[in-house]
Amino acid sequence: MENVLAAVLTTGMLALAPQAASAQDVQGSQQIEQVIETFRVSIINKDKDAFLKLFLKDDITWTGVTTDASIEHMYANRPNPALKRPSKLFNSNPRAFITSIANDKARVEETISNVRIDSDGEVAQVWFDYSFKSGDYKQNWGKESWQMVRTEAGWKIAAVVWSQALNPVPPPKAGTP
């Protein structure tokens, strides 16, 4: 009886023990990390083609949620407070995003940190902290989440959702230090 109990306990403990990452899991994470890096660099380089190749299709979910504090600040600083309150939600698409970056004369960069990847090898959730800068001005920051799928052509971003705190300090005026 003791041997049976010991075998059951040992088997149960092995089932609960963290499993070593398989070579396929490591390779998948490395491929996803490469997508993240290509995303980041294509923004800096204003490379529309490289950027758009990262997405499953043009019309993915692309939604930002502005923090309540940022909405209050925007509303309080409107020239006419009677105007409609700004929306918390911002919807767009990858093409409009990279086009606006390519048209911006300033250096644009999205910094990415604290990346977390959860994947079963076919789908993945990517979660990270970001901050977005135009020139030396930090425009907004928050958390960003991607849903990804592994296709025949590699990992593709299927949805992007983020929070955004807007910088309450206006950008410096051109020609001022």
PDB file of C-alpha atoms in Angstrom:
ATOM      1  CA  MET A   1       0.000   0.000   0.000  1.00  0.00           C
ATOM      2  CA  GLU A   2       2.838   2.388   0.861  1.00  0.00           C
ATOM      3  CA  ASN A   3       4.425   1.780  -2.555  1.00  0.00           C
ATOM      4  CA  VAL A   4       1.142   2.568  -4.326  1.00  0.00           C
ATOM      5  CA  LEU A   5       0.670   5.763  -2.286  1.00  0.00           C
ATOM      6  CA  ALA A   6       4.270   6.814  -2.960  1.00  0.00           C
ATOM      7  CA  ALA A   7       3.807   6.182  -6.695  1.00  0.00           C
ATOM      8  CA  VAL A   8       0.574   8.230  -6.760  1.00  0.00           C
ATOM      9  CA  LEU A   9       2.196  11.115  -4.861  1.00  0.00           C
ATOM     10  CA  THR A  10       5.284  11.061  -7.078  1.00  0.00           C
ATOM     11  CA  THR A  11       3.167  11.027 -10.240  1.00  0.00           C
ATOM     12  CA  GLY A  12       1.035  13.901  -8.919  1.00  0.00           C
ATOM     13  CA  MET A  13       4.090  15.945  -8.006  1.00  0.00           C
ATOM     14  CA  LEU A  14       5.595  15.411 -11.440  1.00  0.00           C
ATOM     15  CA  ALA A  15       2.349  16.570 -13.036  1.00  0.00           C
ATOM     16  CA  LEU A  16       2.471  19.773 -10.976  1.00  0.00           C
ATOM     17  CA  ALA A  17       6.166  20.461 -11.555  1.00  0.00           C
ATOM     18  CA  PRO A  18       6.981  23.143 -14.116  1.00  0.00           C
ATOM     19  CA  GLN A  19       7.805  21.590 -17.438  1.00  0.00           C
ATOM     20  CA  ALA A  20      10.939  22.604 -19.267  1.00  0.00           C
ATOM     21  CA  ALA A  21      10.232  24.661 -22.345  1.00  0.00           C
ATOM     22  CA  SER A  22      10.402  22.583 -25.481  1.00  0.00           C
ATOM     23  CA  ALA A  23      12.625  23.601 -28.364  1.00  0.00           C
ATOM     24  CA  GLN A  24       9.454  24.439 -30.316  1.00  0.00           C
ATOM     25  CA  ASP A  25       8.239  26.765 -27.500  1.00  0.00           C
ATOM     26  CA  VAL A  26      11.609  28.516 -27.384  1.00  0.00           C
ATOM     27  CA  GLN A  27      11.673  28.885 -31.175  1.00  0.00           C
ATOM     28  CA  GLY A  28       8.087  30.231 -31.153  1.00  0.00           C
ATOM     29  CA  SER A  29       8.953  32.798 -28.479  1.00  0.00           C
ATOM     30  CA  GLN A  30      12.038  33.858 -30.427  1.00  0.00           C
ATOM     31  CA  GLN A  31       9.935  34.284 -33.572  1.00  0.00           C
ATOM     32  CA  ILE A  32       7.387  36.384 -31.655  1.00  0.00           C
ATOM     33  CA  GLU A  33      10.213  38.468 -30.179  1.00  0.00           C
ATOM     34  CA  GLN A  34      11.422  39.069 -33.748  1.00  0.00           C
ATOM     35  CA  VAL A  35       7.915  40.319 -34.697  1.00  0.00           C
ATOM     36  CA  ILE A  36       8.055  42.707 -31.727  1.00  0.00           C
ATOM     37  CA  GLU A  37      11.473  43.991 -32.808  1.00  0.00           C
ATOM     38  CA  THR A  38      10.373  44.389 -36.447  1.00  0.00           C
ATOM     39  CA  PHE A  39       7.306  46.321 -35.218  1.00  0.00           C
ATOM     40  CA  ARG A  40       9.522  48.641 -33.168  1.00  0.00           C
ATOM     41  CA  VAL A  41      12.183  49.189 -35.852  1.00  0.00           C
ATOM     42  CA  SER A  42       9.693  49.664 -38.692  1.00  0.00           C
ATOM     43  CA  ILE A  43       8.145  52.548 -36.709  1.00  0.00           C
ATOM     44  CA  ILE A  44      11.562  54.192 -36.250  1.00  0.00           C
ATOM     45  CA  ASN A  45      12.430  53.639 -39.930  1.00  0.00           C
ATOM     46  CA  LYS A  46       8.920  54.629 -41.076  1.00  0.00           C
ATOM     47  CA  ASP A  47       8.921  51.407 -43.131  1.00  0.00           C
ATOM     48  CA  LYS A  48       5.305  50.845 -44.183  1.00  0.00           C
ATOM     49  CA  ASP A  49       5.958  47.591 -46.048  1.00  0.00           C
ATOM     50  CA  ALA A  50       7.802  45.888 -43.179  1.00  0.00           C
ATOM     51  CA  PHE A  51       5.191  47.104 -40.696  1.00  0.00           C
ATOM     52  CA  LEU A  52       2.142  45.955 -42.662  1.00  0.00           C
ATOM     53  CA  LYS A  53       3.602  42.468 -43.258  1.00  0.00           C
ATOM     54  CA  LEU A  54       3.342  41.866 -39.487  1.00  0.00           C
ATOM     55  CA  PHE A  55      -0.465  41.761 -39.541  1.00  0.00           C
ATOM     56  CA  LEU A  56      -2.906  38.999 -40.355  1.00  0.00           C
ATOM     57  CA  LYS A  57      -4.983  41.421 -42.424  1.00  0.00           C
ATOM     58  CA  ASP A  58      -5.633  45.161 -42.811  1.00  0.00           C
ATOM     59  CA  ASP A  59      -8.812  45.367 -40.765  1.00  0.00           C
ATOM     60  CA  ILE A  60      -7.767  43.833 -37.455  1.00  0.00           C
ATOM     61  CA  THR A  61      -9.037  45.181 -34.153  1.00  0.00           C
ATOM     62  CA  TRP A  62      -6.917  48.269 -33.421  1.00  0.00           C
ATOM     63  CA  THR A  63      -8.363  49.936 -30.327  1.00  0.00           C
ATOM     64  CA  GLY A  64      -6.910  52.260 -27.735  1.00  0.00           C
ATOM     65  CA  VAL A  65      -8.560  53.184 -24.453  1.00  0.00           C
ATOM     66  CA  THR A  66      -7.662  56.582 -23.009  1.00  0.00           C
ATOM     67  CA  THR A  67      -7.364  56.821 -19.234  1.00  0.00           C
ATOM     68  CA  ASP A  68     -10.046  58.707 -17.304  1.00  0.00           C
ATOM     69  CA  ALA A  69      -7.438  61.182 -16.027  1.00  0.00           C
ATOM     70  CA  SER A  70      -6.363  61.977 -19.605  1.00  0.00           C
ATOM     71  CA  ILE A  71      -9.986  62.444 -20.710  1.00  0.00           C
ATOM     72  CA  GLU A  72     -10.605  64.801 -17.770  1.00  0.00           C
ATOM     73  CA  HIS A  73      -7.477  66.784 -18.641  1.00  0.00           C
ATOM     74  CA  MET A  74      -8.467  67.019 -22.329  1.00  0.00           C
ATOM     75  CA  TYR A  75     -11.999  68.090 -21.443  1.00  0.00           C
ATOM     76  CA  ALA A  76     -10.896  70.661 -18.852  1.00  0.00           C
ATOM     77  CA  ASN A  77      -8.496  72.293 -21.323  1.00  0.00           C
ATOM     78  CA  ARG A  78     -10.885  72.648 -24.248  1.00  0.00           C
ATOM     79  CA  PRO A  79     -11.417  76.245 -25.411  1.00  0.00           C
ATOM     80  CA  ASN A  80     -15.178  75.629 -25.251  1.00  0.00           C
ATOM     81  CA  PRO A  81     -16.092  73.193 -22.428  1.00  0.00           C
ATOM     82  CA  ALA A  82     -19.612  72.955 -23.863  1.00  0.00           C
ATOM     83  CA  LEU A  83     -18.193  70.863 -26.706  1.00  0.00           C
ATOM     84  CA  LYS A  84     -18.791  67.137 -26.644  1.00  0.00           C
ATOM     85  CA  ARG A  85     -16.618  65.226 -24.199  1.00  0.00           C
ATOM     86  CA  PRO A  86     -13.752  63.293 -25.865  1.00  0.00           C
ATOM     87  CA  SER A  87     -14.299  59.559 -26.304  1.00  0.00           C
ATOM     88  CA  LYS A  88     -12.353  57.033 -24.236  1.00  0.00           C
ATOM     89  CA  LEU A  89     -12.038  54.721 -27.242  1.00  0.00           C
ATOM     90  CA  PHE A  90      -9.830  55.210 -30.257  1.00  0.00           C
ATOM     91  CA  ASN A  91     -10.248  52.905 -33.261  1.00  0.00           C
ATOM     92  CA  SER A  92      -8.084  52.793 -36.329  1.00  0.00           C
ATOM     93  CA  ASN A  93      -6.025  50.263 -38.272  1.00  0.00           C
ATOM     94  CA  PRO A  94      -2.350  49.429 -38.845  1.00  0.00           C
ATOM     95  CA  ARG A  95      -2.233  51.152 -42.251  1.00  0.00           C
ATOM     96  CA  ALA A  96      -3.525  54.491 -40.899  1.00  0.00           C
ATOM     97  CA  PHE A  97      -1.110  54.233 -37.956  1.00  0.00           C
ATOM     98  CA  ILE A  98       2.056  53.646 -40.012  1.00  0.00           C
ATOM     99  CA  THR A  99       0.956  56.219 -42.628  1.00  0.00           C
ATOM    100  CA  SER A 100       0.656  58.888 -39.917  1.00  0.00           C
ATOM    101  CA  ILE A 101       4.115  57.936 -38.659  1.00  0.00           C
ATOM    102  CA  ALA A 102       5.623  58.013 -42.155  1.00  0.00           C
ATOM    103  CA  ASN A 103       4.127  61.501 -42.654  1.00  0.00           C
ATOM    104  CA  ASP A 104       5.502  62.804 -39.348  1.00  0.00           C
ATOM    105  CA  LYS A 105       8.729  64.723 -39.983  1.00  0.00           C
ATOM    106  CA  ALA A 106       9.929  64.061 -36.431  1.00  0.00           C
ATOM    107  CA  ARG A 107      11.672  60.883 -35.320  1.00  0.00           C
ATOM    108  CA  VAL A 108       8.956  58.589 -33.949  1.00  0.00           C
ATOM    109  CA  GLU A 109       9.608  55.687 -31.597  1.00  0.00           C
ATOM    110  CA  GLU A 110       7.595  53.255 -29.538  1.00  0.00           C
ATOM    111  CA  THR A 111       9.658  51.828 -26.695  1.00  0.00           C
ATOM    112  CA  ILE A 112       8.629  48.395 -25.474  1.00  0.00           C
ATOM    113  CA  SER A 113       9.468  46.856 -22.100  1.00  0.00           C
ATOM    114  CA  ASN A 114       8.344  44.142 -19.673  1.00  0.00           C
ATOM    115  CA  VAL A 115       7.283  41.836 -22.517  1.00  0.00           C
ATOM    116  CA  ARG A 116       5.236  38.788 -21.546  1.00  0.00           C
ATOM    117  CA  ILE A 117       4.405  36.080 -24.075  1.00  0.00           C
ATOM    118  CA  ASP A 118       1.912  33.272 -23.478  1.00  0.00           C
ATOM    119  CA  SER A 119       1.586  30.773 -26.312  1.00  0.00           C
ATOM    120  CA  ASP A 120       0.659  27.211 -27.094  1.00  0.00           C
ATOM    121  CA  GLY A 121       2.639  27.324 -30.343  1.00  0.00           C
ATOM    122  CA  GLU A 122      -0.382  28.209 -32.509  1.00  0.00           C
ATOM    123  CA  VAL A 123      -1.876  31.278 -30.803  1.00  0.00           C
ATOM    124  CA  ALA A 124      -0.169  33.782 -28.552  1.00  0.00           C
ATOM    125  CA  GLN A 125      -0.968  36.633 -26.225  1.00  0.00           C
ATOM    126  CA  VAL A 126       1.733  39.318 -26.048  1.00  0.00           C
ATOM    127  CA  TRP A 127       1.522  41.926 -23.287  1.00  0.00           C
ATOM    128  CA  PHE A 128       3.958  44.780 -22.661  1.00  0.00           C
ATOM    129  CA  ASP A 129       4.477  48.303 -21.379  1.00  0.00           C
ATOM    130  CA  TYR A 130       5.043  50.946 -24.013  1.00  0.00           C
ATOM    131  CA  SER A 131       5.743  54.633 -24.405  1.00  0.00           C
ATOM    132  CA  PHE A 132       5.349  56.559 -27.624  1.00  0.00           C
ATOM    133  CA  LYS A 133       7.604  59.473 -28.534  1.00  0.00           C
ATOM    134  CA  SER A 134       7.612  61.987 -31.346  1.00  0.00           C
ATOM    135  CA  GLY A 135      11.004  63.654 -31.393  1.00  0.00           C
ATOM    136  CA  ASP A 136      11.938  64.127 -27.737  1.00  0.00           C
ATOM    137  CA  TYR A 137       8.311  64.481 -26.628  1.00  0.00           C
ATOM    138  CA  LYS A 138       6.698  61.517 -24.843  1.00  0.00           C
ATOM    139  CA  GLN A 139       3.118  61.674 -26.178  1.00  0.00           C
ATOM    140  CA  ASN A 140       1.538  58.720 -24.395  1.00  0.00           C
ATOM    141  CA  TRP A 141       2.239  55.497 -22.546  1.00  0.00           C
ATOM    142  CA  GLY A 142       0.434  52.480 -21.164  1.00  0.00           C
ATOM    143  CA  LYS A 143      -0.038  48.755 -21.638  1.00  0.00           C
ATOM    144  CA  GLU A 144      -0.371  47.063 -25.019  1.00  0.00           C
ATOM    145  CA  SER A 145      -1.784  43.656 -25.837  1.00  0.00           C
ATOM    146  CA  TRP A 146      -1.528  41.667 -29.049  1.00  0.00           C
ATOM    147  CA  GLN A 147      -3.374  38.537 -30.090  1.00  0.00           C
ATOM    148  CA  MET A 148      -1.211  36.581 -32.513  1.00  0.00           C
ATOM    149  CA  VAL A 149      -1.641  33.510 -34.699  1.00  0.00           C
ATOM    150  CA  ARG A 150       0.961  31.292 -36.315  1.00  0.00           C
ATOM    151  CA  THR A 151       0.327  31.071 -40.058  1.00  0.00           C
ATOM    152  CA  GLU A 152       2.172  29.353 -42.879  1.00  0.00           C
ATOM    153  CA  ALA A 153       4.014  32.663 -43.322  1.00  0.00           C
ATOM    154  CA  GLY A 154       4.953  32.888 -39.628  1.00  0.00           C
ATOM    155  CA  TRP A 155       3.504  34.723 -36.639  1.00  0.00           C
ATOM    156  CA  LYS A 156       1.001  37.481 -37.465  1.00  0.00           C
ATOM    157  CA  ILE A 157      -0.683  40.064 -35.263  1.00  0.00           C
ATOM    158  CA  ALA A 158      -4.458  39.526 -35.314  1.00  0.00           C
ATOM    159  CA  ALA A 159      -5.517  42.243 -32.828  1.00  0.00           C
ATOM    160  CA  VAL A 160      -3.943  45.192 -30.996  1.00  0.00           C
ATOM    161  CA  VAL A 161      -5.524  46.742 -27.901  1.00  0.00           C
ATOM    162  CA  TRP A 162      -3.838  49.290 -25.633  1.00  0.00           C
ATOM    163  CA  SER A 163      -4.377  51.752 -22.828  1.00  0.00           C
ATOM    164  CA  GLN A 164      -3.045  55.247 -23.185  1.00  0.00           C
ATOM    165  CA  ALA A 165      -2.249  57.933 -20.685  1.00  0.00           C
ATOM    166  CA  LEU A 166      -1.741  61.168 -22.588  1.00  0.00           C
ATOM    167  CA  ASN A 167       1.049  63.509 -21.575  1.00  0.00           C
ATOM    168  CA  PRO A 168      -0.639  66.391 -19.703  1.00  0.00           C
ATOM    169  CA  VAL A 169       2.307  68.661 -20.547  1.00  0.00           C
ATOM    170  CA  PRO A 170       1.934  70.047 -24.081  1.00  0.00           C
ATOM    171  CA  PRO A 171       4.776  69.499 -26.537  1.00  0.00           C
ATOM    172  CA  PRO A 172       7.302  72.322 -26.804  1.00  0.00           C
ATOM    173  CA  LYS A 173       6.536  74.868 -29.476  1.00  0.00           C
ATOM    174  CA  ALA A 174       8.782  74.803 -32.538  1.00  0.00           C
ATOM    175  CA  GLY A 175      11.865  76.914 -32.017  1.00  0.00           C
ATOM    176  CA  THR A 176      11.763  76.817 -28.192  1.00  0.00           C
ATOM    177  CA  PRO A 177      14.351  74.918 -26.200  1.00  0.00           C
TER     178      PRO A 177
END
